[in-house]
Amino acid sequence: MKLHYKDWLRTYTAAKPDPYKSLLRLCQGFAKRYNFSQRVPMHTKLAELEMTRIRDEFSATFWNKYNERPLADILNADETAVYYDMPPGKIWAEIGKSAKVDVSQKHSDRITALLTCRADGSRN
């Protein structure tokens, strides 16, 4: 906005009692309405062209090896951790009283979920 819409930004913020908060709410509303999410930028060790080359080589190798198989037999799998019974990050405690928690309350339990989808999109 600062680079491409300077005049609009100046006009918008001039009429606001707290320009930063107003602009932040505007951007958050836009993000929610159009299904954007805030993410942490990730840095890769490889250049984009190198990653594209590796992906293409893997794809070619995979399909050369499994091209005879029906698509329903090819599964894409993703393993992810699911944490439950999470210990609280903060707790309420009376002023002047202890806020200690039992050792058994400090760790969460975890299971692993395996998510799969078939290459043909079927659910069977």
mmCIF file of N, CA and C in Angstrom:
data_model
loop_
_atom_site.group_PDB
_atom_site.id
_atom_site.type_symbol
_atom_site.label_atom_id
_atom_site.label_comp_id
_atom_site.label_asym_id
_atom_site.label_seq_id
_atom_site.Cartn_x
_atom_site.Cartn_y
_atom_site.Cartn_z
ATOM 1 N N MET A 1 0.817 -1.187 0.000
ATOM 2 C CA MET A 1 0.000 0.000 0.000
ATOM 3 C C MET A 1 0.864 1.255 0.000
ATOM 4 N N LYS A 2 1.927 1.200 0.785
ATOM 5 C CA LYS A 2 2.804 2.376 0.863
ATOM 6 C C LYS A 2 3.425 2.691 -0.485
ATOM 7 N N LEU A 3 3.706 1.663 -1.257
ATOM 8 C CA LEU A 3 4.373 1.852 -2.535
ATOM 9 C C LEU A 3 3.398 2.193 -3.661
ATOM 10 N N HIS A 4 2.301 1.464 -3.750
ATOM 11 C CA HIS A 4 1.407 1.604 -4.902
ATOM 12 C C HIS A 4 0.173 2.470 -4.649
ATOM 13 N N TYR A 5 -0.196 2.687 -3.398
ATOM 14 C CA TYR A 5 -1.425 3.435 -3.093
ATOM 15 C C TYR A 5 -1.173 4.512 -2.038
ATOM 16 N N LYS A 6 -0.115 5.273 -2.211
ATOM 17 C CA LYS A 6 0.259 6.296 -1.223
ATOM 18 C C LYS A 6 -0.867 7.288 -0.966
ATOM 19 N N ASP A 7 -1.473 7.820 -2.022
ATOM 20 C CA ASP A 7 -2.522 8.832 -1.861
ATOM 21 C C ASP A 7 -3.726 8.259 -1.117
ATOM 22 N N TRP A 8 -4.167 7.067 -1.505
ATOM 23 C CA TRP A 8 -5.298 6.443 -0.824
ATOM 24 C C TRP A 8 -4.982 6.214 0.645
ATOM 25 N N LEU A 9 -3.794 5.704 0.936
ATOM 26 C CA LEU A 9 -3.387 5.426 2.309
ATOM 27 C C LEU A 9 -3.369 6.706 3.139
ATOM 28 N N ARG A 10 -2.829 7.757 2.585
ATOM 29 C CA ARG A 10 -2.771 9.047 3.281
ATOM 30 C C ARG A 10 -4.187 9.542 3.588
ATOM 31 N N THR A 11 -5.079 9.478 2.620
ATOM 32 C CA THR A 11 -6.464 9.922 2.806
ATOM 33 C C THR A 11 -7.186 9.049 3.835
ATOM 34 N N TYR A 12 -7.005 7.736 3.737
ATOM 35 C CA TYR A 12 -7.673 6.804 4.651
ATOM 36 C C TYR A 12 -7.229 7.039 6.091
ATOM 37 N N THR A 13 -5.928 7.155 6.309
ATOM 38 C CA THR A 13 -5.419 7.277 7.675
ATOM 39 C C THR A 13 -5.623 8.670 8.262
ATOM 40 N N ALA A 14 -5.765 9.684 7.434
ATOM 41 C CA ALA A 14 -5.917 11.055 7.938
ATOM 42 C C ALA A 14 -7.193 11.220 8.754
ATOM 43 N N ALA A 15 -8.248 10.526 8.397
ATOM 44 C CA ALA A 15 -9.542 10.695 9.057
ATOM 45 C C ALA A 15 -9.739 9.749 10.244
ATOM 46 N N LYS A 16 -8.753 8.958 10.577
ATOM 47 C CA LYS A 16 -8.918 7.952 11.629
ATOM 48 C C LYS A 16 -8.255 8.400 12.928
ATOM 49 N N PRO A 17 -8.923 8.149 14.078
ATOM 50 C CA PRO A 17 -8.309 8.507 15.362
ATOM 51 C C PRO A 17 -7.061 7.660 15.652
ATOM 52 N N ASP A 18 -7.098 6.392 15.264
ATOM 53 C CA ASP A 18 -5.929 5.514 15.410
ATOM 54 C C ASP A 18 -5.691 4.853 14.057
ATOM 55 N N PRO A 19 -4.909 5.505 13.190
ATOM 56 C CA PRO A 19 -4.721 5.008 11.818
ATOM 57 C C PRO A 19 -4.213 3.570 11.750
ATOM 58 N N TYR A 20 -3.272 3.218 12.625
ATOM 59 C CA TYR A 20 -2.706 1.871 12.582
ATOM 60 C C TYR A 20 -3.778 0.817 12.848
ATOM 61 N N LYS A 21 -4.548 0.998 13.924
ATOM 62 C CA LYS A 21 -5.578 0.009 14.266
ATOM 63 C C LYS A 21 -6.657 -0.065 13.188
ATOM 64 N N SER A 22 -7.032 1.078 12.630
ATOM 65 C CA SER A 22 -8.052 1.092 11.575
ATOM 66 C C SER A 22 -7.575 0.331 10.346
ATOM 67 N N LEU A 23 -6.344 0.579 9.939
ATOM 68 C CA LEU A 23 -5.786 -0.109 8.775
ATOM 69 C C LEU A 23 -5.628 -1.603 9.057
ATOM 70 N N LEU A 24 -5.205 -1.930 10.272
ATOM 71 C CA LEU A 24 -5.061 -3.334 10.655
ATOM 72 C C LEU A 24 -6.406 -4.052 10.580
ATOM 73 N N ARG A 25 -7.474 -3.443 11.129
ATOM 74 C CA ARG A 25 -8.812 -4.047 11.064
ATOM 75 C C ARG A 25 -9.279 -4.201 9.617
ATOM 76 N N LEU A 26 -9.001 -3.198 8.793
ATOM 77 C CA LEU A 26 -9.373 -3.272 7.380
ATOM 78 C C LEU A 26 -8.681 -4.459 6.707
ATOM 79 N N CYS A 27 -7.393 -4.601 6.952
ATOM 80 C CA CYS A 27 -6.623 -5.701 6.342
ATOM 81 C C CYS A 27 -7.069 -7.057 6.883
ATOM 82 N N GLN A 28 -7.348 -7.134 8.186
ATOM 83 C CA GLN A 28 -7.811 -8.398 8.767
ATOM 84 C C GLN A 28 -9.169 -8.797 8.198
ATOM 85 N N GLY A 29 -10.051 -7.821 8.028
ATOM 86 C CA GLY A 29 -11.360 -8.100 7.433
ATOM 87 C C GLY A 29 -11.229 -8.591 6.002
ATOM 88 N N PHE A 30 -10.351 -7.951 5.232
ATOM 89 C CA PHE A 30 -10.091 -8.372 3.854
ATOM 90 C C PHE A 30 -9.573 -9.812 3.836
ATOM 91 N N ALA A 31 -8.597 -10.090 4.722
ATOM 92 C CA ALA A 31 -8.000 -11.426 4.771
ATOM 93 C C ALA A 31 -9.050 -12.484 5.105
ATOM 94 N N LYS A 32 -9.910 -12.183 6.060
ATOM 95 C CA LYS A 32 -10.945 -13.150 6.445
ATOM 96 C C LYS A 32 -11.949 -13.351 5.312
ATOM 97 N N ARG A 33 -12.369 -12.262 4.699
ATOM 98 C CA ARG A 33 -13.371 -12.316 3.633
ATOM 99 C C ARG A 33 -12.871 -13.115 2.433
ATOM 100 N N TYR A 34 -11.582 -12.981 2.101
ATOM 101 C CA TYR A 34 -11.037 -13.640 0.910
ATOM 102 C C TYR A 34 -10.162 -14.842 1.240
ATOM 103 N N ASN A 35 -10.301 -15.364 2.474
ATOM 104 C CA ASN A 35 -9.658 -16.609 2.885
ATOM 105 C C ASN A 35 -8.130 -16.575 2.811
ATOM 106 N N PHE A 36 -7.533 -15.501 3.285
ATOM 107 C CA PHE A 36 -6.082 -15.424 3.421
ATOM 108 C C PHE A 36 -5.730 -15.773 4.861
ATOM 109 N N SER A 37 -4.513 -16.210 5.090
ATOM 110 C CA SER A 37 -4.064 -16.435 6.458
ATOM 111 C C SER A 37 -2.656 -15.884 6.611
ATOM 112 N N GLN A 38 -2.343 -15.514 7.844
ATOM 113 C CA GLN A 38 -1.023 -14.971 8.122
ATOM 114 C C GLN A 38 -0.065 -16.137 8.315
ATOM 115 N N ARG A 39 1.059 -16.077 7.680
ATOM 116 C CA ARG A 39 2.021 -17.175 7.768
ATOM 117 C C ARG A 39 3.418 -16.633 8.012
ATOM 118 N N VAL A 40 4.235 -17.504 8.534
ATOM 119 C CA VAL A 40 5.632 -17.156 8.760
ATOM 120 C C VAL A 40 6.396 -17.482 7.486
ATOM 121 N N PRO A 41 7.157 -16.531 6.949
ATOM 122 C CA PRO A 41 7.907 -16.833 5.726
ATOM 123 C C PRO A 41 8.942 -17.928 5.985
ATOM 124 N N MET A 42 9.071 -18.801 5.034
ATOM 125 C CA MET A 42 10.029 -19.897 5.147
ATOM 126 C C MET A 42 11.159 -19.674 4.150
ATOM 127 N N HIS A 43 12.344 -19.992 4.574
ATOM 128 C CA HIS A 43 13.501 -19.852 3.700
ATOM 129 C C HIS A 43 13.984 -21.245 3.318
ATOM 130 N N THR A 44 14.288 -21.426 2.072
ATOM 131 C CA THR A 44 14.754 -22.728 1.614
ATOM 132 C C THR A 44 16.254 -22.675 1.372
ATOM 133 N N LYS A 45 16.842 -23.840 1.398
ATOM 134 C CA LYS A 45 18.272 -23.926 1.136
ATOM 135 C C LYS A 45 18.559 -24.062 -0.351
ATOM 136 N N LEU A 46 17.511 -24.411 -1.119
ATOM 137 C CA LEU A 46 17.685 -24.594 -2.555
ATOM 138 C C LEU A 46 16.937 -23.511 -3.318
ATOM 139 N N ALA A 47 17.441 -23.187 -4.471
ATOM 140 C CA ALA A 47 16.766 -22.213 -5.332
ATOM 141 C C ALA A 47 15.500 -22.843 -5.915
ATOM 142 N N GLU A 48 14.545 -22.014 -6.300
ATOM 143 C CA GLU A 48 13.271 -22.509 -6.829
ATOM 144 C C GLU A 48 13.478 -23.376 -8.070
ATOM 145 N N LEU A 49 14.384 -22.977 -8.945
ATOM 146 C CA LEU A 49 14.640 -23.778 -10.150
ATOM 147 C C LEU A 49 15.167 -25.165 -9.801
ATOM 148 N N GLU A 50 16.016 -25.238 -8.781
ATOM 149 C CA GLU A 50 16.567 -26.521 -8.353
ATOM 150 C C GLU A 50 15.460 -27.409 -7.773
ATOM 151 N N MET A 51 14.585 -26.827 -6.959
ATOM 152 C CA MET A 51 13.476 -27.604 -6.388
ATOM 153 C C MET A 51 12.524 -28.082 -7.483
ATOM 154 N N THR A 52 12.283 -27.255 -8.489
ATOM 155 C CA THR A 52 11.423 -27.640 -9.608
ATOM 156 C C THR A 52 12.047 -28.796 -10.380
ATOM 157 N N ARG A 53 13.357 -28.732 -10.595
ATOM 158 C CA ARG A 53 14.058 -29.806 -11.296
ATOM 159 C C ARG A 53 13.946 -31.118 -10.515
ATOM 160 N N ILE A 54 14.143 -31.070 -9.194
ATOM 161 C CA ILE A 54 14.054 -32.269 -8.353
ATOM 162 C C ILE A 54 12.638 -32.844 -8.399
ATOM 163 N N ARG A 55 11.623 -31.973 -8.304
ATOM 164 C CA ARG A 55 10.228 -32.425 -8.371
ATOM 165 C C ARG A 55 9.941 -33.108 -9.700
ATOM 166 N N ASP A 56 10.400 -32.499 -10.789
ATOM 167 C CA ASP A 56 10.150 -33.061 -12.116
ATOM 168 C C ASP A 56 10.857 -34.400 -12.306
ATOM 169 N N GLU A 57 12.080 -34.510 -11.791
ATOM 170 C CA GLU A 57 12.811 -35.781 -11.881
ATOM 171 C C GLU A 57 12.096 -36.868 -11.083
ATOM 172 N N PHE A 58 11.646 -36.514 -9.875
ATOM 173 C CA PHE A 58 10.926 -37.489 -9.053
ATOM 174 C C PHE A 58 9.643 -37.930 -9.748
ATOM 175 N N SER A 59 8.916 -36.978 -10.303
ATOM 176 C CA SER A 59 7.663 -37.282 -10.995
ATOM 177 C C SER A 59 7.907 -38.232 -12.166
ATOM 178 N N ALA A 60 8.935 -37.951 -12.948
ATOM 179 C CA ALA A 60 9.250 -38.806 -14.100
ATOM 180 C C ALA A 60 9.629 -40.212 -13.637
ATOM 181 N N THR A 61 10.462 -40.307 -12.602
ATOM 182 C CA THR A 61 10.868 -41.606 -12.072
ATOM 183 C C THR A 61 9.659 -42.374 -11.543
ATOM 184 N N PHE A 62 8.807 -41.681 -10.797
ATOM 185 C CA PHE A 62 7.618 -42.316 -10.220
ATOM 186 C C PHE A 62 6.708 -42.872 -11.306
ATOM 187 N N TRP A 63 6.374 -42.043 -12.298
ATOM 188 C CA TRP A 63 5.426 -42.490 -13.321
ATOM 189 C C TRP A 63 6.035 -43.535 -14.253
ATOM 190 N N ASN A 64 7.355 -43.519 -14.456
ATOM 191 C CA ASN A 64 7.996 -44.588 -15.232
ATOM 192 C C ASN A 64 7.874 -45.927 -14.504
ATOM 193 N N LYS A 65 7.946 -45.873 -13.186
ATOM 194 C CA LYS A 65 7.891 -47.097 -12.388
ATOM 195 C C LYS A 65 6.455 -47.589 -12.181
ATOM 196 N N TYR A 66 5.494 -46.678 -11.986
ATOM 197 C CA TYR A 66 4.137 -47.073 -11.600
ATOM 198 C C TYR A 66 3.063 -46.753 -12.641
ATOM 199 N N ASN A 67 3.446 -46.488 -13.873
ATOM 200 C CA ASN A 67 2.455 -46.084 -14.878
ATOM 201 C C ASN A 67 1.454 -47.190 -15.223
ATOM 202 N N GLU A 68 1.784 -48.446 -14.958
ATOM 203 C CA GLU A 68 0.876 -49.556 -15.257
ATOM 204 C C GLU A 68 -0.184 -49.735 -14.174
ATOM 205 N N ARG A 69 0.029 -49.175 -13.018
ATOM 206 C CA ARG A 69 -0.915 -49.342 -11.905
ATOM 207 C C ARG A 69 -2.159 -48.489 -12.105
ATOM 208 N N PRO A 70 -3.315 -48.996 -11.684
ATOM 209 C CA PRO A 70 -4.531 -48.163 -11.720
ATOM 210 C C PRO A 70 -4.379 -47.000 -10.732
ATOM 211 N N LEU A 71 -4.927 -45.847 -11.086
ATOM 212 C CA LEU A 71 -4.805 -44.671 -10.221
ATOM 213 C C LEU A 71 -5.409 -44.917 -8.838
ATOM 214 N N ALA A 72 -6.418 -45.760 -8.751
ATOM 215 C CA ALA A 72 -7.048 -46.056 -7.460
ATOM 216 C C ALA A 72 -6.088 -46.760 -6.503
ATOM 217 N N ASP A 73 -5.030 -47.382 -7.030
ATOM 218 C CA ASP A 73 -4.055 -48.079 -6.188
ATOM 219 C C ASP A 73 -2.931 -47.167 -5.706
ATOM 220 N N ILE A 74 -2.867 -45.952 -6.206
ATOM 221 C CA ILE A 74 -1.796 -45.022 -5.822
ATOM 222 C C ILE A 74 -2.335 -44.075 -4.763
ATOM 223 N N LEU A 75 -1.690 -44.086 -3.600
ATOM 224 C CA LEU A 75 -2.123 -43.259 -2.474
ATOM 225 C C LEU A 75 -1.065 -42.211 -2.151
ATOM 226 N N ASN A 76 -1.521 -41.008 -1.855
ATOM 227 C CA ASN A 76 -0.641 -39.973 -1.331
ATOM 228 C C ASN A 76 -0.908 -39.925 0.167
ATOM 229 N N ALA A 77 0.119 -40.011 0.974
ATOM 230 C CA ALA A 77 -0.056 -40.067 2.424
ATOM 231 C C ALA A 77 0.694 -38.927 3.096
ATOM 232 N N ASP A 78 0.081 -38.412 4.158
ATOM 233 C CA ASP A 78 0.702 -37.355 4.952
ATOM 234 C C ASP A 78 0.491 -37.696 6.418
ATOM 235 N N GLU A 79 1.580 -37.806 7.142
ATOM 236 C CA GLU A 79 1.529 -38.136 8.555
ATOM 237 C C GLU A 79 1.593 -36.836 9.349
ATOM 238 N N THR A 80 0.705 -36.671 10.315
ATOM 239 C CA THR A 80 0.728 -35.446 11.109
ATOM 240 C C THR A 80 0.438 -35.764 12.572
ATOM 241 N N ALA A 81 1.041 -35.010 13.453
ATOM 242 C CA ALA A 81 0.842 -35.210 14.886
ATOM 243 C C ALA A 81 -0.414 -34.475 15.331
ATOM 244 N N VAL A 82 -1.176 -35.120 16.210
ATOM 245 C CA VAL A 82 -2.353 -34.494 16.816
ATOM 246 C C VAL A 82 -2.123 -34.513 18.325
ATOM 247 N N TYR A 83 -2.056 -33.331 18.909
ATOM 248 C CA TYR A 83 -1.835 -33.216 20.347
ATOM 249 C C TYR A 83 -3.176 -33.030 21.049
ATOM 250 N N TYR A 84 -3.354 -33.688 22.181
ATOM 251 C CA TYR A 84 -4.569 -33.514 22.969
ATOM 252 C C TYR A 84 -4.184 -33.477 24.443
ATOM 253 N N ASP A 85 -5.120 -33.083 25.279
ATOM 254 C CA ASP A 85 -4.837 -32.843 26.700
ATOM 255 C C ASP A 85 -3.648 -31.904 26.839
ATOM 256 N N MET A 86 -3.704 -30.826 26.080
ATOM 257 C CA MET A 86 -2.607 -29.857 26.083
ATOM 258 C C MET A 86 -2.538 -29.141 27.426
ATOM 259 N N PRO A 87 -1.345 -29.028 27.981
ATOM 260 C CA PRO A 87 -1.225 -28.237 29.204
ATOM 261 C C PRO A 87 -1.422 -26.763 28.862
ATOM 262 N N PRO A 88 -1.982 -26.000 29.767
ATOM 263 C CA PRO A 88 -2.219 -24.592 29.462
ATOM 264 C C PRO A 88 -0.920 -23.809 29.377
ATOM 265 N N GLY A 89 -0.906 -22.800 28.511
ATOM 266 C CA GLY A 89 0.251 -21.909 28.431
ATOM 267 C C GLY A 89 0.276 -20.961 29.611
ATOM 268 N N LYS A 90 -0.916 -20.613 30.093
ATOM 269 C CA LYS A 90 -1.059 -19.740 31.260
ATOM 270 C C LYS A 90 -2.192 -20.293 32.107
ATOM 271 N N ILE A 91 -2.115 -20.061 33.411
ATOM 272 C CA ILE A 91 -3.198 -20.484 34.292
ATOM 273 C C ILE A 91 -3.581 -19.321 35.190
ATOM 274 N N TRP A 92 -4.793 -19.395 35.730
ATOM 275 C CA TRP A 92 -5.242 -18.394 36.688
ATOM 276 C C TRP A 92 -4.796 -18.846 38.070
ATOM 277 N N ALA A 93 -4.224 -17.937 38.817
ATOM 278 C CA ALA A 93 -3.825 -18.240 40.187
ATOM 279 C C ALA A 93 -4.084 -17.008 41.038
ATOM 280 N N GLU A 94 -4.453 -17.252 42.293
ATOM 281 C CA GLU A 94 -4.674 -16.128 43.195
ATOM 282 C C GLU A 94 -3.367 -15.392 43.405
ATOM 283 N N ILE A 95 -3.462 -14.080 43.497
ATOM 284 C CA ILE A 95 -2.268 -13.269 43.744
ATOM 285 C C ILE A 95 -1.689 -13.693 45.086
ATOM 286 N N GLY A 96 -0.398 -13.933 45.088
ATOM 287 C CA GLY A 96 0.280 -14.347 46.304
ATOM 288 C C GLY A 96 0.272 -15.844 46.524
ATOM 289 N N LYS A 97 -0.497 -16.596 45.732
ATOM 290 C CA LYS A 97 -0.554 -18.054 45.865
ATOM 291 C C LYS A 97 0.303 -18.700 44.784
ATOM 292 N N SER A 98 0.613 -19.960 44.961
ATOM 293 C CA SER A 98 1.454 -20.690 44.021
ATOM 294 C C SER A 98 0.730 -20.939 42.698
ATOM 295 N N ALA A 99 1.484 -20.857 41.612
ATOM 296 C CA ALA A 99 0.952 -21.159 40.281
ATOM 297 C C ALA A 99 1.597 -22.422 39.722
ATOM 298 N N LYS A 100 2.193 -23.219 40.598
ATOM 299 C CA LYS A 100 2.865 -24.434 40.154
ATOM 300 C C LYS A 100 1.847 -25.463 39.687
ATOM 301 N N VAL A 101 2.272 -26.286 38.719
ATOM 302 C CA VAL A 101 1.430 -27.381 38.246
ATOM 303 C C VAL A 101 2.141 -28.694 38.519
ATOM 304 N N ASP A 102 1.367 -29.744 38.634
ATOM 305 C CA ASP A 102 1.894 -31.083 38.851
ATOM 306 C C ASP A 102 2.734 -31.486 37.636
ATOM 307 N N VAL A 103 3.782 -32.268 37.852
ATOM 308 C CA VAL A 103 4.658 -32.705 36.761
ATOM 309 C C VAL A 103 3.853 -33.405 35.673
ATOM 310 N N SER A 104 2.842 -34.181 36.063
ATOM 311 C CA SER A 104 2.052 -34.913 35.070
ATOM 312 C C SER A 104 1.210 -33.985 34.213
ATOM 313 N N GLN A 105 1.012 -32.742 34.640
ATOM 314 C CA GLN A 105 0.207 -31.792 33.879
ATOM 315 C C GLN A 105 1.032 -30.991 32.880
ATOM 316 N N LYS A 106 2.329 -31.187 32.855
ATOM 317 C CA LYS A 106 3.200 -30.378 32.000
ATOM 318 C C LYS A 106 3.310 -30.893 30.574
ATOM 319 N N HIS A 107 2.922 -32.142 30.322
ATOM 320 C CA HIS A 107 3.124 -32.729 29.003
ATOM 321 C C HIS A 107 1.788 -33.097 28.368
ATOM 322 N N SER A 108 1.696 -32.899 27.075
ATOM 323 C CA SER A 108 0.471 -33.273 26.372
ATOM 324 C C SER A 108 0.620 -34.684 25.815
ATOM 325 N N ASP A 109 -0.511 -35.268 25.484
ATOM 326 C CA ASP A 109 -0.501 -36.576 24.833
ATOM 327 C C ASP A 109 -0.546 -36.359 23.333
ATOM 328 N N ARG A 110 -0.043 -37.339 22.592
ATOM 329 C CA ARG A 110 0.040 -37.181 21.140
ATOM 330 C C ARG A 110 -0.320 -38.482 20.458
ATOM 331 N N ILE A 111 -1.052 -38.351 19.364
ATOM 332 C CA ILE A 111 -1.268 -39.483 18.468
ATOM 333 C C ILE A 111 -0.843 -39.028 17.076
ATOM 334 N N THR A 112 -0.622 -39.982 16.215
ATOM 335 C CA THR A 112 -0.265 -39.647 14.841
ATOM 336 C C THR A 112 -1.424 -40.016 13.935
ATOM 337 N N ALA A 113 -1.828 -39.064 13.123
ATOM 338 C CA ALA A 113 -2.901 -39.310 12.155
ATOM 339 C C ALA A 113 -2.274 -39.450 10.779
ATOM 340 N N LEU A 114 -2.750 -40.421 10.023
ATOM 341 C CA LEU A 114 -2.278 -40.622 8.661
ATOM 342 C C LEU A 114 -3.407 -40.222 7.718
ATOM 343 N N LEU A 115 -3.177 -39.192 6.940
ATOM 344 C CA LEU A 115 -4.161 -38.706 5.978
ATOM 345 C C LEU A 115 -3.757 -39.212 4.602
ATOM 346 N N THR A 116 -4.707 -39.806 3.886
ATOM 347 C CA THR A 116 -4.393 -40.331 2.555
ATOM 348 C C THR A 116 -5.443 -39.892 1.546
ATOM 349 N N CYS A 117 -5.026 -39.842 0.302
ATOM 350 C CA CYS A 117 -5.979 -39.621 -0.796
ATOM 351 C C CYS A 117 -5.502 -40.449 -1.984
ATOM 352 N N ARG A 118 -6.448 -40.913 -2.767
ATOM 353 C CA ARG A 118 -6.144 -41.727 -3.943
ATOM 354 C C ARG A 118 -5.872 -40.826 -5.140
ATOM 355 N N ALA A 119 -5.020 -41.289 -6.027
ATOM 356 C CA ALA A 119 -4.656 -40.498 -7.205
ATOM 357 C C ALA A 119 -5.846 -40.257 -8.126
ATOM 358 N N ASP A 120 -6.855 -41.141 -8.087
ATOM 359 C CA ASP A 120 -8.026 -40.946 -8.951
ATOM 360 C C ASP A 120 -9.127 -40.144 -8.263
ATOM 361 N N GLY A 121 -8.926 -39.787 -7.000
ATOM 362 C CA GLY A 121 -9.902 -38.983 -6.277
ATOM 363 C C GLY A 121 -11.034 -39.776 -5.658
ATOM 364 N N SER A 122 -11.048 -41.096 -5.845
ATOM 365 C CA SER A 122 -12.144 -41.907 -5.298
ATOM 366 C C SER A 122 -12.002 -42.048 -3.784
ATOM 367 N N ARG A 123 -13.107 -42.442 -3.137
ATOM 368 C CA ARG A 123 -13.123 -42.581 -1.680
ATOM 369 C C ARG A 123 -13.120 -44.040 -1.239
ATOM 370 N N ASN A 124 -13.066 -44.971 -2.139
ATOM 371 C CA ASN A 124 -13.122 -46.396 -1.773
ATOM 372 C C ASN A 124 -11.757 -46.930 -1.475
#
